Amino acid sequence: MTKHKILSFGELLLRLSSSGESFLGEDGQVVVFPGGSEANVAASLGQWGVPCSYLSRIPDNDLTSQILSTLTSLGVDVSSSLLEGDRLGLYFLLSANGLSKGEVVYDRKYSAFSQLKPGMIDWDRVLDGYTWFHWSALTPALSESLAEVCREALTVANAKGLVVSVDLNYRNRLWNYGKNPIEVMPALLQYCNVVMGNIWAANKMLGTSVLDTLGRDTAADIYFEHAKESAQEIFDLLPQCQHIAYTFRFMDTATHNLLYGTYHTREADFISSINETDRVIDRIGSGDAFMAGLIYALVDGKEGQKVIDTAIAAGFKKLFVKGDFGNGDL
């Protein structure tokens, strides 16, 4: 495997999820998992033996110590994380296995991470020795200050010659500080070499085209053509971008998932096989596992079809693992 050292940056979260149909039902029990998109990516990479570190800002208490110990046990270096502030961000999953009806409630305001300001992290020092920087659109969604922190990190990463990857996670409930993604993201994405998301998130964040007529019943080969067009628009917009991957995920019931993906370079386009199941255990973190699989494949020097096949396998296998982090199945 090509020698890379990856730093993943984002908010560490606690997930509180229902064990039954109702979060507050008489028979309901709340199950707690550590998570957060960028931590999930690091957890997968660590389990696959990729040198990987995780940076967040979190309070210094016994709970966060347990979470950091878990990440360490999965092969993630957490020594970069800042032990500061008063509280962890939370999110509540009101269904048993995740997003069957989009039932997520965020409690992330006033968290230690949300209060990060420009100048608080010495990015030149933090990024020294790394070859790859990973972030996601969830961070600049939280505040103008965090968007500026991302710009600081990306400027330094670019100057140091790091590969930069981004997940275009779009959560409309998080963008509530008076800015739309299209006003913030294009300037940040200029620094990115690897972009992962879907054609709808790309539209929200870069203004690329997507048809309103596309839906659940649109055939994979039709989506592939639209993915090619969307990717080409991104390549035109982002001169440094060399790799784009999209997921296509559809769910008909709480335990159903249909998943496939596309991968695009400036020279060629690839599509995975279609993976479908009616036995979903936990769909949270599947997209993060896909992101990790994409990074793993590129770090390993895989090409073309192997890249998307590796990423989609990681994302699909996560559907059968409880919790956000996954079990390292690839």
Coordinates of C-alpha atoms in Angstrom, one line a residue:
M1 CA 0.0 0.0 0.0
T2 CA 1.3 3.5 -0.9
K3 CA 2.5 5.2 2.2
H4 CA -0.1 7.8 3.2
K5 CA -0.9 9.4 6.5
I6 CA -4.4 10.7 6.8
L7 CA -5.9 13.3 9.1
S8 CA -9.7 13.3 9.4
F9 CA -11.3 16.5 10.8
G10 CA -14.8 17.0 12.1
E11 CA -17.2 17.0 15.1
L12 CA -17.3 13.9 17.4
L13 CA -20.9 13.2 18.2
L14 CA -22.9 11.0 20.5
R15 CA -25.8 9.2 18.9
L16 CA -28.8 8.4 21.1
S17 CA -31.0 6.0 19.2
S18 CA -34.3 4.2 19.9
S19 CA -34.3 0.5 20.4
G20 CA -37.9 0.2 19.3
E21 CA -40.6 2.0 17.3
S22 CA -40.7 5.1 19.5
F23 CA -37.9 6.9 21.2
L24 CA -39.9 7.7 24.3
G25 CA -42.3 4.8 24.4
E26 CA -43.0 2.9 27.6
D27 CA -40.9 -0.1 26.4
G28 CA -38.3 1.9 24.7
Q29 CA -34.7 1.9 25.6
V30 CA -32.1 4.4 24.4
V31 CA -28.9 3.0 23.0
V32 CA -25.8 5.2 22.8
F33 CA -23.0 5.1 20.1
P34 CA -20.1 7.4 19.3
G35 CA -20.1 8.7 15.8
G36 CA -19.7 11.7 13.5
S37 CA -19.0 11.4 9.8
E38 CA -15.3 12.1 9.9
A39 CA -14.8 9.9 13.0
N40 CA -16.6 7.1 11.2
V41 CA -14.2 7.4 8.2
A42 CA -11.2 7.3 10.5
A43 CA -12.6 4.3 12.4
S44 CA -12.9 2.3 9.1
L45 CA -9.5 3.4 7.8
G46 CA -7.9 2.5 11.2
Q47 CA -9.4 -1.0 11.1
W48 CA -8.0 -1.5 7.6
G49 CA -4.5 -0.6 8.7
V50 CA -4.3 2.8 7.0
P51 CA -2.2 5.3 9.1
C52 CA -5.0 7.6 10.2
S53 CA -5.5 10.4 12.8
Y54 CA -8.6 12.2 14.0
L55 CA -8.9 15.8 15.0
S56 CA -11.9 17.3 16.9
R57 CA -12.5 19.6 19.8
I58 CA -14.1 17.8 22.7
P59 CA -14.5 18.3 26.4
D60 CA -12.0 16.7 28.7
N61 CA -14.1 14.2 30.7
D62 CA -14.6 10.5 31.3
L63 CA -17.1 10.0 28.5
T64 CA -14.9 11.5 25.8
S65 CA -12.0 9.5 27.2
Q66 CA -14.0 6.3 26.6
I67 CA -14.8 7.4 23.0
L68 CA -11.2 8.2 22.3
S69 CA -10.1 4.9 23.7
T70 CA -12.5 3.2 21.4
L71 CA -11.1 5.0 18.4
T72 CA -7.6 4.2 19.6
S73 CA -8.5 0.5 19.8
L74 CA -9.6 0.7 16.2
G75 CA -6.2 1.9 15.0
V76 CA -6.9 5.7 15.0
D77 CA -4.4 8.2 16.5
V78 CA -6.4 10.7 18.5
S79 CA -3.5 12.7 19.9
S80 CA -4.3 15.7 17.7
S81 CA -7.7 16.2 19.2
L82 CA -8.2 19.3 21.4
L83 CA -9.5 18.5 24.9
E84 CA -11.4 21.8 25.5
G85 CA -14.9 23.1 25.9
D86 CA -17.9 22.0 27.8
R87 CA -20.0 19.5 25.9
L88 CA -20.2 17.0 23.1
G89 CA -22.6 17.4 20.2
L90 CA -25.5 15.0 20.2
Y91 CA -28.0 13.6 17.7
F92 CA -31.1 11.7 18.4
L93 CA -32.2 8.9 16.1
L94 CA -35.9 8.4 16.6
S95 CA -36.1 5.0 14.8
A96 CA -34.3 1.8 15.6
N97 CA -32.1 1.4 12.6
G98 CA -31.7 4.8 11.1
L99 CA -33.4 7.2 8.7
S100 CA -36.4 5.1 7.8
K101 CA -38.4 8.4 7.9
G102 CA -35.5 10.8 8.2
E103 CA -36.2 11.1 12.0
V104 CA -33.0 12.8 13.2
V105 CA -32.9 15.6 15.8
Y106 CA -29.6 17.5 16.2
D107 CA -28.4 19.0 19.4
R108 CA -25.0 20.5 18.3
K109 CA -25.3 24.1 19.3
Y110 CA -22.8 25.3 21.9
S111 CA -20.8 22.1 21.7
A112 CA -17.0 22.3 22.2
F113 CA -16.5 21.8 18.4
S114 CA -19.1 24.4 17.4
Q115 CA -17.2 27.0 19.3
L116 CA -14.0 26.6 17.3
K117 CA -12.8 29.9 15.9
P118 CA -10.2 30.8 13.3
G119 CA -6.7 30.9 14.8
M120 CA -7.4 28.3 17.5
I121 CA -5.7 25.5 15.6
D122 CA -2.1 25.9 14.3
W123 CA -2.8 24.1 11.1
D124 CA 0.8 24.3 9.9
R125 CA 2.0 22.4 12.9
V126 CA -1.0 20.0 13.0
L127 CA -0.7 19.0 9.4
D128 CA 3.0 18.5 9.5
G129 CA 3.9 14.9 8.4
Y130 CA 0.5 14.2 6.9
T131 CA -0.1 13.4 3.2
W132 CA -3.9 13.5 3.2
F133 CA -6.6 15.7 4.8
H134 CA -10.2 14.6 5.0
W135 CA -13.2 16.8 5.9
S136 CA -16.9 17.0 5.2
A137 CA -19.5 19.6 4.3
L138 CA -21.1 19.1 7.7
T139 CA -18.5 21.3 9.4
P140 CA -19.0 24.6 7.4
A141 CA -22.8 23.9 7.7
L142 CA -22.6 24.7 11.4
S143 CA -21.4 28.3 11.4
E144 CA -19.6 31.0 9.5
S145 CA -16.7 30.6 12.0
L146 CA -16.3 26.9 11.2
A147 CA -16.5 27.6 7.5
E148 CA -13.5 29.9 8.0
V149 CA -11.7 27.2 10.1
C150 CA -12.1 24.9 7.2
R151 CA -10.7 27.5 4.8
E152 CA -7.7 27.9 7.1
A153 CA -7.1 24.1 7.2
L154 CA -7.6 23.7 3.4
T155 CA -5.2 26.6 2.6
V156 CA -2.4 25.1 4.6
A157 CA -3.1 21.5 3.4
N158 CA -2.9 22.8 -0.2
A159 CA 0.3 24.7 0.5
K160 CA 1.8 21.5 2.0
G161 CA 0.8 19.5 -1.0
L162 CA -1.6 17.2 0.8
V163 CA -4.3 15.2 -1.0
V164 CA -7.7 16.7 0.1
S165 CA -10.9 14.6 0.2
V166 CA -14.4 15.8 1.0
D167 CA -17.8 14.2 1.6
L168 CA -20.5 16.5 0.4
N169 CA -22.8 15.6 3.3
Y170 CA -25.9 17.7 2.9
R171 CA -28.2 18.2 5.9
N172 CA -30.6 21.1 5.4
R173 CA -31.4 21.3 9.1
L174 CA -27.8 22.2 9.8
W175 CA -27.5 25.2 7.4
N176 CA -29.3 27.7 9.6
Y177 CA -27.0 30.6 10.1
G178 CA -28.2 32.6 7.1
K179 CA -26.0 31.1 4.4
N180 CA -26.9 28.6 1.7
P181 CA -24.3 25.9 0.8
I182 CA -23.8 27.4 -2.7
E183 CA -22.6 30.6 -1.0
V184 CA -20.0 28.8 1.1
M185 CA -18.9 25.6 -0.5
P186 CA -17.5 26.5 -4.0
A187 CA -14.6 28.4 -2.5
L188 CA -13.7 25.6 -0.1
L189 CA -14.1 22.9 -2.7
Q190 CA -11.4 24.6 -4.9
Y191 CA -8.8 22.9 -2.7
C192 CA -10.2 19.4 -3.1
N193 CA -8.7 16.5 -5.1
V194 CA -11.3 13.8 -4.2
V195 CA -15.0 14.6 -4.0
M196 CA -17.7 12.1 -2.8
G197 CA -21.4 12.7 -2.5
N198 CA -24.4 12.4 -4.8
I199 CA -25.8 14.3 -7.7
W200 CA -28.3 16.2 -5.5
A201 CA -25.7 17.3 -3.0
A202 CA -23.5 18.4 -5.8
N203 CA -26.4 20.5 -7.1
K204 CA -26.9 22.1 -3.7
M205 CA -23.2 22.9 -3.1
L206 CA -21.9 23.7 -6.6
G207 CA -24.9 24.4 -8.6
T208 CA -24.4 21.5 -11.0
S209 CA -27.4 20.4 -13.0
V210 CA -29.9 17.7 -11.8
L211 CA -33.3 16.9 -13.3
D212 CA -36.4 17.1 -11.1
T213 CA -37.8 14.1 -13.0
L214 CA -35.2 11.7 -11.6
G215 CA -36.5 9.4 -8.8
R216 CA -36.7 6.0 -7.2
D217 CA -37.7 4.3 -10.4
T218 CA -35.1 5.8 -12.6
A219 CA -32.9 3.0 -14.0
A220 CA -29.2 2.8 -13.0
D221 CA -28.0 3.3 -16.5
I222 CA -29.9 6.5 -16.8
Y223 CA -28.5 7.7 -13.4
F224 CA -25.0 6.8 -14.7
E225 CA -25.4 9.2 -17.6
H226 CA -26.6 11.9 -15.3
A227 CA -23.7 11.2 -12.9
K228 CA -21.2 11.5 -15.8
E229 CA -22.6 14.9 -16.7
S230 CA -22.6 16.1 -13.1
A231 CA -19.0 14.9 -12.6
Q232 CA -17.9 16.7 -15.8
E233 CA -19.4 19.9 -14.5
I234 CA -17.5 19.5 -11.2
F235 CA -14.2 18.8 -13.1
D236 CA -14.8 22.0 -15.0
L237 CA -15.5 24.0 -11.8
L238 CA -12.7 22.5 -9.6
P239 CA -9.3 22.4 -11.4
Q240 CA -7.6 20.4 -8.7
C241 CA -10.3 17.7 -8.5
Q242 CA -9.1 14.3 -10.0
H243 CA -11.6 11.8 -8.5
I244 CA -15.4 12.0 -8.0
A245 CA -17.6 9.3 -6.6
Y246 CA -21.4 9.3 -6.2
T247 CA -23.7 7.0 -4.3
F248 CA -27.3 6.1 -5.2
R249 CA -29.2 4.9 -2.2
F250 CA -32.9 4.1 -2.1
M251 CA -35.0 2.6 0.7
D252 CA -38.6 1.3 0.4
T253 CA -39.0 0.1 4.0
A254 CA -37.1 0.5 7.3
T255 CA -35.1 -2.7 6.6
H256 CA -34.7 -2.2 2.8
N257 CA -31.7 -0.6 1.0
L258 CA -30.7 -0.5 -2.7
L259 CA -27.2 0.8 -3.2
Y260 CA -24.8 1.4 -6.1
G261 CA -22.2 3.9 -7.0
T262 CA -20.3 5.6 -9.7
Y263 CA -16.7 6.7 -10.0
H264 CA -15.3 9.3 -12.3
T265 CA -11.9 10.5 -13.4
R266 CA -11.1 13.1 -16.0
E267 CA -10.5 10.2 -18.4
A268 CA -13.2 7.6 -17.6
D269 CA -16.4 6.7 -15.8
F270 CA -17.3 3.5 -13.9
I271 CA -20.5 2.1 -12.2
S272 CA -20.7 -0.6 -9.6
S273 CA -23.1 -3.5 -9.5
I274 CA -26.5 -3.0 -7.7
N275 CA -26.6 -4.2 -4.1
E276 CA -30.0 -4.7 -2.4
T277 CA -31.1 -6.1 0.9
D278 CA -34.2 -6.4 3.1
R279 CA -32.1 -7.0 6.2
V280 CA -30.7 -3.6 7.2
I281 CA -29.4 -3.6 10.7
D282 CA -28.2 0.0 10.9
R283 CA -28.0 2.3 7.9
I284 CA -26.2 5.1 9.8
G285 CA -22.6 5.4 8.7
S286 CA -23.0 3.5 5.4
G287 CA -22.1 6.6 3.4
D288 CA -19.1 7.2 5.6
A289 CA -17.9 3.6 5.1
F290 CA -18.3 4.2 1.3
M291 CA -16.1 7.3 1.8
A292 CA -13.5 5.4 3.7
G293 CA -13.6 2.6 1.1
L294 CA -13.0 5.2 -1.6
I295 CA -10.0 6.6 0.2
Y296 CA -8.6 3.1 0.9
A297 CA -8.9 2.2 -2.7
L298 CA -7.1 5.3 -3.9
V299 CA -4.4 5.0 -1.2
D300 CA -3.9 1.4 -2.3
G301 CA -3.4 2.5 -5.9
K302 CA -6.5 0.7 -7.2
E303 CA -7.8 1.9 -10.5
G304 CA -11.1 2.4 -12.3
Q305 CA -13.6 -0.4 -11.6
K306 CA -11.8 -1.6 -8.5
V307 CA -12.1 1.8 -6.9
I308 CA -15.9 1.9 -7.0
D309 CA -16.3 -1.8 -6.2
T310 CA -14.2 -1.4 -3.1
A311 CA -16.1 1.7 -1.9
I312 CA -19.6 0.2 -2.6
A313 CA -18.7 -3.0 -0.8
A314 CA -17.6 -1.1 2.3
G315 CA -20.8 1.0 2.3
F316 CA -23.1 -2.0 1.7
K317 CA -21.4 -4.2 4.4
K318 CA -21.9 -1.4 7.0
L319 CA -25.7 -1.8 6.7
F320 CA -25.4 -5.0 8.7
V321 CA -23.4 -3.6 11.6
K322 CA -24.9 -1.8 14.6
G323 CA -23.4 1.5 15.5
D324 CA -21.8 4.3 13.5
F325 CA -18.2 3.0 13.3
G326 CA -18.6 -0.3 11.6
N327 CA -16.5 -3.4 12.2
G328 CA -13.9 -3.0 9.5
D329 CA -15.5 -5.4 7.0
L330 CA -14.3 -4.6 3.5

